[in-house]
Coordinates of C-alpha atoms in Angstrom, one line a residue:
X223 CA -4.7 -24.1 1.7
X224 CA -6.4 -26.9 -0.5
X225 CA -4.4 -28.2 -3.5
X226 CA -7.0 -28.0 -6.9
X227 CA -4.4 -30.6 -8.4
X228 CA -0.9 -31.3 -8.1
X229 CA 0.5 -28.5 -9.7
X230 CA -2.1 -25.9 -9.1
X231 CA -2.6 -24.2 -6.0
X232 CA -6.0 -22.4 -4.5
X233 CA -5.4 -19.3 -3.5
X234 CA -7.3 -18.1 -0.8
X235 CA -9.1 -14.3 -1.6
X236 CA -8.4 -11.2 -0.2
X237 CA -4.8 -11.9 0.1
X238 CA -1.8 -8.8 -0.2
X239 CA 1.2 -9.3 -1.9
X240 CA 4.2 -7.2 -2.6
X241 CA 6.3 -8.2 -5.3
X242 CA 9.9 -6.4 -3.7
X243 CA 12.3 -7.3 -7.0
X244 CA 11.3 -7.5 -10.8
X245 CA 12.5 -5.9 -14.4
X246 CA 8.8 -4.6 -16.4
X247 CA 11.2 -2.8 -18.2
X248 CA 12.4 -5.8 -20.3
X249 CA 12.3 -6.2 -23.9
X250 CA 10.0 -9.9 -23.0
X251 CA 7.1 -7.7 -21.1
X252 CA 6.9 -5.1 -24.1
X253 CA 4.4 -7.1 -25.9
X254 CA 1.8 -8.1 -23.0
X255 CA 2.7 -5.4 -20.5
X256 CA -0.5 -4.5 -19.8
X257 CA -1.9 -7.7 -19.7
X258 CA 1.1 -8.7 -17.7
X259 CA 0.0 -5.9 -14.8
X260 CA -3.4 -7.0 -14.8
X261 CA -2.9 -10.5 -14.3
X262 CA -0.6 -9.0 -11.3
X263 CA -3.8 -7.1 -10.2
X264 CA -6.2 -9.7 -9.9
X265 CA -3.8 -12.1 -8.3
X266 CA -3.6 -9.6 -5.4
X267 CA 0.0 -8.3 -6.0
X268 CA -0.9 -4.6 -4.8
X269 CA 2.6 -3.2 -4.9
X270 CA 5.6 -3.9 -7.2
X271 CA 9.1 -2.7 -7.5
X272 CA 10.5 -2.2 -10.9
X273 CA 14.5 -2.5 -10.7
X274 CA 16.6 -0.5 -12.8
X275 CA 19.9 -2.5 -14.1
X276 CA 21.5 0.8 -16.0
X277 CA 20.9 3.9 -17.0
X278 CA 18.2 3.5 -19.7
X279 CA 16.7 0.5 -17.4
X280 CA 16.8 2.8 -14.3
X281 CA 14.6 5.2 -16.9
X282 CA 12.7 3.1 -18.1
X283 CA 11.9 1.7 -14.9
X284 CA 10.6 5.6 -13.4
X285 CA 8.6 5.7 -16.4
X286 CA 6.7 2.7 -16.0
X287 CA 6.2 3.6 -12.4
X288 CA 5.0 7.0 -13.6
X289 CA 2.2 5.8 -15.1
X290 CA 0.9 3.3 -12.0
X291 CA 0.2 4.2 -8.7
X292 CA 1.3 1.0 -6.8
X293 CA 4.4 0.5 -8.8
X294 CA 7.8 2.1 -7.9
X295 CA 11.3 1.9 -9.2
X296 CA 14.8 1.6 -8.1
X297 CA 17.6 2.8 -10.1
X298 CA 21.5 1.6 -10.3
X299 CA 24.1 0.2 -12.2
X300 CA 24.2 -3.8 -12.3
X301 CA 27.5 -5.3 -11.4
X302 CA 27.7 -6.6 -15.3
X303 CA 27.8 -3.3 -16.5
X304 CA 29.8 -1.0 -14.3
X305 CA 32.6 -0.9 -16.7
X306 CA 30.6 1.3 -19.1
X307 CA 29.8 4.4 -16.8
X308 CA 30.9 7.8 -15.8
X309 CA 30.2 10.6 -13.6
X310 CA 27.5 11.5 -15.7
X311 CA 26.0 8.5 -15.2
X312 CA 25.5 8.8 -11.9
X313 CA 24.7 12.3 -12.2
X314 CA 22.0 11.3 -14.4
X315 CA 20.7 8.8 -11.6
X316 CA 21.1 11.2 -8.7
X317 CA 18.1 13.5 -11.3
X318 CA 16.2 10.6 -11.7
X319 CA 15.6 10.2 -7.8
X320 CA 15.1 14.4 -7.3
X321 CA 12.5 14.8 -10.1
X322 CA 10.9 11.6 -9.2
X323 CA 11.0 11.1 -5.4
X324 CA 7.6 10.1 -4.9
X325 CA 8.2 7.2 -7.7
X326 CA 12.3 6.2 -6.7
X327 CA 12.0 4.2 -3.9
X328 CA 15.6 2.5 -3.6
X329 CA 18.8 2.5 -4.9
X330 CA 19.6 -1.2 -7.1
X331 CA 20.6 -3.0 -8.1
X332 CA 23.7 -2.8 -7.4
X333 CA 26.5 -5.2 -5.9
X334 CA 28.7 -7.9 -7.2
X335 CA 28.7 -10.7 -9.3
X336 CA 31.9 -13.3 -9.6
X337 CA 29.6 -16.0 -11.4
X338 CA 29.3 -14.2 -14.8
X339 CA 32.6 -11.6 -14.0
X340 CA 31.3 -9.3 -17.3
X341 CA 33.4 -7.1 -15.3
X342 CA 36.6 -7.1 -13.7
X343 CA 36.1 -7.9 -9.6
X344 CA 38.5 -4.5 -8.9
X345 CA 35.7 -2.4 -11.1
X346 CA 33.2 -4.1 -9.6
X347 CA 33.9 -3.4 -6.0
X348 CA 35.3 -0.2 -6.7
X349 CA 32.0 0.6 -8.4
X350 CA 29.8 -0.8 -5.8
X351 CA 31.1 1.5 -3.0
X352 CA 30.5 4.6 -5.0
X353 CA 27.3 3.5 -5.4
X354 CA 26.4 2.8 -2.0
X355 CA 28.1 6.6 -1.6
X356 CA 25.5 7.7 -3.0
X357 CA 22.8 6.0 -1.5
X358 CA 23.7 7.3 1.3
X359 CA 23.6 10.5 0.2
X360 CA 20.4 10.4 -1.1
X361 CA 18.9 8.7 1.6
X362 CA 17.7 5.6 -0.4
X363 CA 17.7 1.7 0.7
X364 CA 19.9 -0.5 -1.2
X365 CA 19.0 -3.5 -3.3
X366 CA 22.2 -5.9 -3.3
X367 CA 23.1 -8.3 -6.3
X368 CA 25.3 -10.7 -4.5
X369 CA 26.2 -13.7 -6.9
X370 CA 29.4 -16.1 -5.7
X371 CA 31.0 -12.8 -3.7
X372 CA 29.5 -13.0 -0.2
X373 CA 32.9 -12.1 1.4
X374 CA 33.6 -9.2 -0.7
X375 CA 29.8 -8.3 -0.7
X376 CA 30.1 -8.3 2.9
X377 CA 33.1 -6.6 3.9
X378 CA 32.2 -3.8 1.3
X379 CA 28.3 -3.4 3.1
X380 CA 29.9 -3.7 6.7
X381 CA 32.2 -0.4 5.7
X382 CA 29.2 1.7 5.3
X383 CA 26.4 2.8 7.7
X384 CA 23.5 2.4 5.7
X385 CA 20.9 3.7 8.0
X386 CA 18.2 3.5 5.2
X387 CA 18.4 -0.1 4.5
X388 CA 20.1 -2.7 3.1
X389 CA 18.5 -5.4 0.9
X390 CA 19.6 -8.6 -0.1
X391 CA 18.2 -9.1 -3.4
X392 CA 17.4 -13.0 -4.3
X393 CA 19.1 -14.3 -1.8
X394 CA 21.0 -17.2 -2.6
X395 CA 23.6 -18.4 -0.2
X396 CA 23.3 -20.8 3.1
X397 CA 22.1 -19.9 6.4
X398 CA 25.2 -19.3 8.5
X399 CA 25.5 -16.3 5.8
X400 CA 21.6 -15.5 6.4
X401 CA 22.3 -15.0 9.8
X402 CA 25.8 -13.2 9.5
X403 CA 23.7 -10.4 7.5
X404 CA 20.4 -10.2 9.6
X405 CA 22.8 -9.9 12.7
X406 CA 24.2 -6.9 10.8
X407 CA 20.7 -5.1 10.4
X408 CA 20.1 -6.1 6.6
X409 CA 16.9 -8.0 5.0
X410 CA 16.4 -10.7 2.9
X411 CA 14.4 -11.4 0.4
X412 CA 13.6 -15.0 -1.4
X413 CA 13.0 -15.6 -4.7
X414 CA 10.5 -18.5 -6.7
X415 CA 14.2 -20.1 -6.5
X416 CA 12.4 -21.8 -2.9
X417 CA 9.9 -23.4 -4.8
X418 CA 12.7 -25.7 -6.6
X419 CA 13.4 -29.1 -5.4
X420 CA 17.3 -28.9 -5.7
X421 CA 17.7 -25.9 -3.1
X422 CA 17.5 -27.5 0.5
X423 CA 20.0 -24.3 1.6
X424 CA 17.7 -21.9 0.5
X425 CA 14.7 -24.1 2.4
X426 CA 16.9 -24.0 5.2
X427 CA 17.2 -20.0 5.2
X428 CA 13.3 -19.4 4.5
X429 CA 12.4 -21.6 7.0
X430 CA 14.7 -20.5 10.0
X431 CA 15.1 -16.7 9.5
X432 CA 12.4 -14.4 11.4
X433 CA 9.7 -13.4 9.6
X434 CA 10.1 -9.7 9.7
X435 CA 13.4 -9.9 8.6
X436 CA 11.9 -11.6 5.2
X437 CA 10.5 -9.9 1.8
X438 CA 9.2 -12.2 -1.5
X439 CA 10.2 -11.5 -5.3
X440 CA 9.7 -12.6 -8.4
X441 CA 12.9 -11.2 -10.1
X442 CA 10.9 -11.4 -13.3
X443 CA 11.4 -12.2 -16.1
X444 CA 13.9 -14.8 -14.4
X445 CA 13.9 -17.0 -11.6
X446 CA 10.4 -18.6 -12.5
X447 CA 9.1 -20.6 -9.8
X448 CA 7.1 -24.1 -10.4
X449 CA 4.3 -25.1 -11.7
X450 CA 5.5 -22.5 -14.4
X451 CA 9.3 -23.2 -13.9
X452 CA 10.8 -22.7 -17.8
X453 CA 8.3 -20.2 -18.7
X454 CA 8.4 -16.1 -18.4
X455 CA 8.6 -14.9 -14.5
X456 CA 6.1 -12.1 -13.9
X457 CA 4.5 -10.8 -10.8
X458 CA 1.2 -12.9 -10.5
X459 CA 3.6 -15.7 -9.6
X460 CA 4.8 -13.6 -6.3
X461 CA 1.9 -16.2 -4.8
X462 CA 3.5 -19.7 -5.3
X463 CA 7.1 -18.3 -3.3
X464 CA 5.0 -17.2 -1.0
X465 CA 2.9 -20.4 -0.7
X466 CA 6.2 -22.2 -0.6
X467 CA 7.4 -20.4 2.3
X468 CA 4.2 -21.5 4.1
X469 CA 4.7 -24.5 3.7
X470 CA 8.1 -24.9 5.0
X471 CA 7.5 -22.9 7.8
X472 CA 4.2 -24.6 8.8
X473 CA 2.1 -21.2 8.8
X474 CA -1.0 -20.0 6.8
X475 CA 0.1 -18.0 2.9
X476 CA -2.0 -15.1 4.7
X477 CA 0.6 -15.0 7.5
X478 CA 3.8 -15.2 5.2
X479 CA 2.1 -13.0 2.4
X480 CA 1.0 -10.1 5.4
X481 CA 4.3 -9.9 6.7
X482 CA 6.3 -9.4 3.7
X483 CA 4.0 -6.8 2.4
X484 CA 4.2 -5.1 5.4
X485 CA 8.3 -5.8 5.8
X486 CA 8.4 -3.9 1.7
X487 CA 6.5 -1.2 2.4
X488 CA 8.1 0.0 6.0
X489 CA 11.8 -0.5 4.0
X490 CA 10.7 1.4 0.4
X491 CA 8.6 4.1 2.6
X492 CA 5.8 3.3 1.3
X493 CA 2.4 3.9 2.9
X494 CA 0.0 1.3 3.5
X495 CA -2.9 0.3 0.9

């Protein structure tokens, strides 16, 4: 892969990319959605998951996916606002899956998050388990928001079978971690976070854990990875984590980007393009 200058990377052609985690649903894509998706398209992201955070994002999420065949969504309740809910939220949820099966994909995000602590850790955890409850039930894979609480996170996931899947979203902890969780069946997937000079763990972890074990994500509108570190995330930039991961691990972007895309679609059931 030949560098055009030192920021800007050549892409070779013909490449397929799978952006596993982002949130089109935000209030910053409402204005250039469209232009947003096409970008996407002609950058060779053929597949995106749109993440629902709560109720009207899990909706809003479906609906998007509604209207584009290589888009699906994954509804939940985010860890920062599983204080607000009821049974009727997650009766509204479990709907959202039945009359949209072909569109709901996965169950996230969901999980725990002891950086921010919106909510209490007792809610949180309480929350999460009834959560993945009903993943189960519904025979969806999980997408796990696992922020300063890998022990908790852990012991909570490890209690359940989880036989469709288990996702760790934007992974962000060390490689002894890494492994505990790919020895316990679960993925991984890496964020543009890889591309940033300060994170020699996360190097550590996309260069040492197998490759089919290993999805990409933008997380956008967050998580923006350079040469566009401090702008909008959105999917088109799938290609530099990617390239990033190459890198590290001394393969080709076609290599890292194939794998992934395959590695999404076998855990979201989703059939090949």
């Amino acid at each position: 892969m030949k560098k055009k200058s030192k920021d800007t990377l050549v892409f070779p052609r013909g490449i397929d990319y799978f952006d596993s985690h982002c949130h089109l649903d935000m209030e910053t894509c409402d204005e250039d959605r469209n232009e947003l998706l096409a970008r996407a398209q002609t950058a060779g992201i053929t597949n995106i998951m749109t993440i629902g955070t709560n109720l009207k994002s899990s909706e809003a999420a479906v609906n998007i996916a509604l209207q584009h065949d290589y888009i699906f969504a994954a509804v939940g309740i985010h860890p920062h606002d599983v204080d607000s809910i009821s049974d009727s939220t997650y009766d509204s949820l479990i709907n959202l899956y039945k009359e949209n099966p072909s569109q709901v994909k996965g169950f996230g995000e969901i999980g725990l998050d002891y950086y921010k602590n919106y909510c209490s850790k007792e809610i949180q955890k309480r929350e999460f388990a009834r959560q993945l409850e009903i993943a189960e039930d519904l025979h969806l894979p999980v997408i796990i928001h696992d922020r300063d609480a890998d022990n908790d996170c852990f012991d909570i996931l490890s209690s359940f079978q989880l036989k469709d899947g288990c996702l760790m979203h934007c992974f962000g902890s060390d490689y002894p971690f890494a492994r505990k969780v790919l020895d316990q069946g679960m993925m991984i997937s890496i964020s543009g976070v890889v591309t940033f000079k300060n994170a020699p763990e996360l190097h550590e972890v996309a260069t040492k854990i197998p490759l089919d074990r290993m999805m990409i994500e933008t997380d956008g509108p967050y998580l923006t990875p350079v040469p566009y570190r401090g702008k909008r995330n959105e999917s088109a930039h799938v290609r530099y984590t990617a390239a990033r991961i190459a890198e590290l691990r001394g393969i080709s972007i076609e290599e890292v980007a194939e794998a992934t895309s395959h590695n999404a679609r076998q855990y979201f059931h989703i059939e090949e393009s």
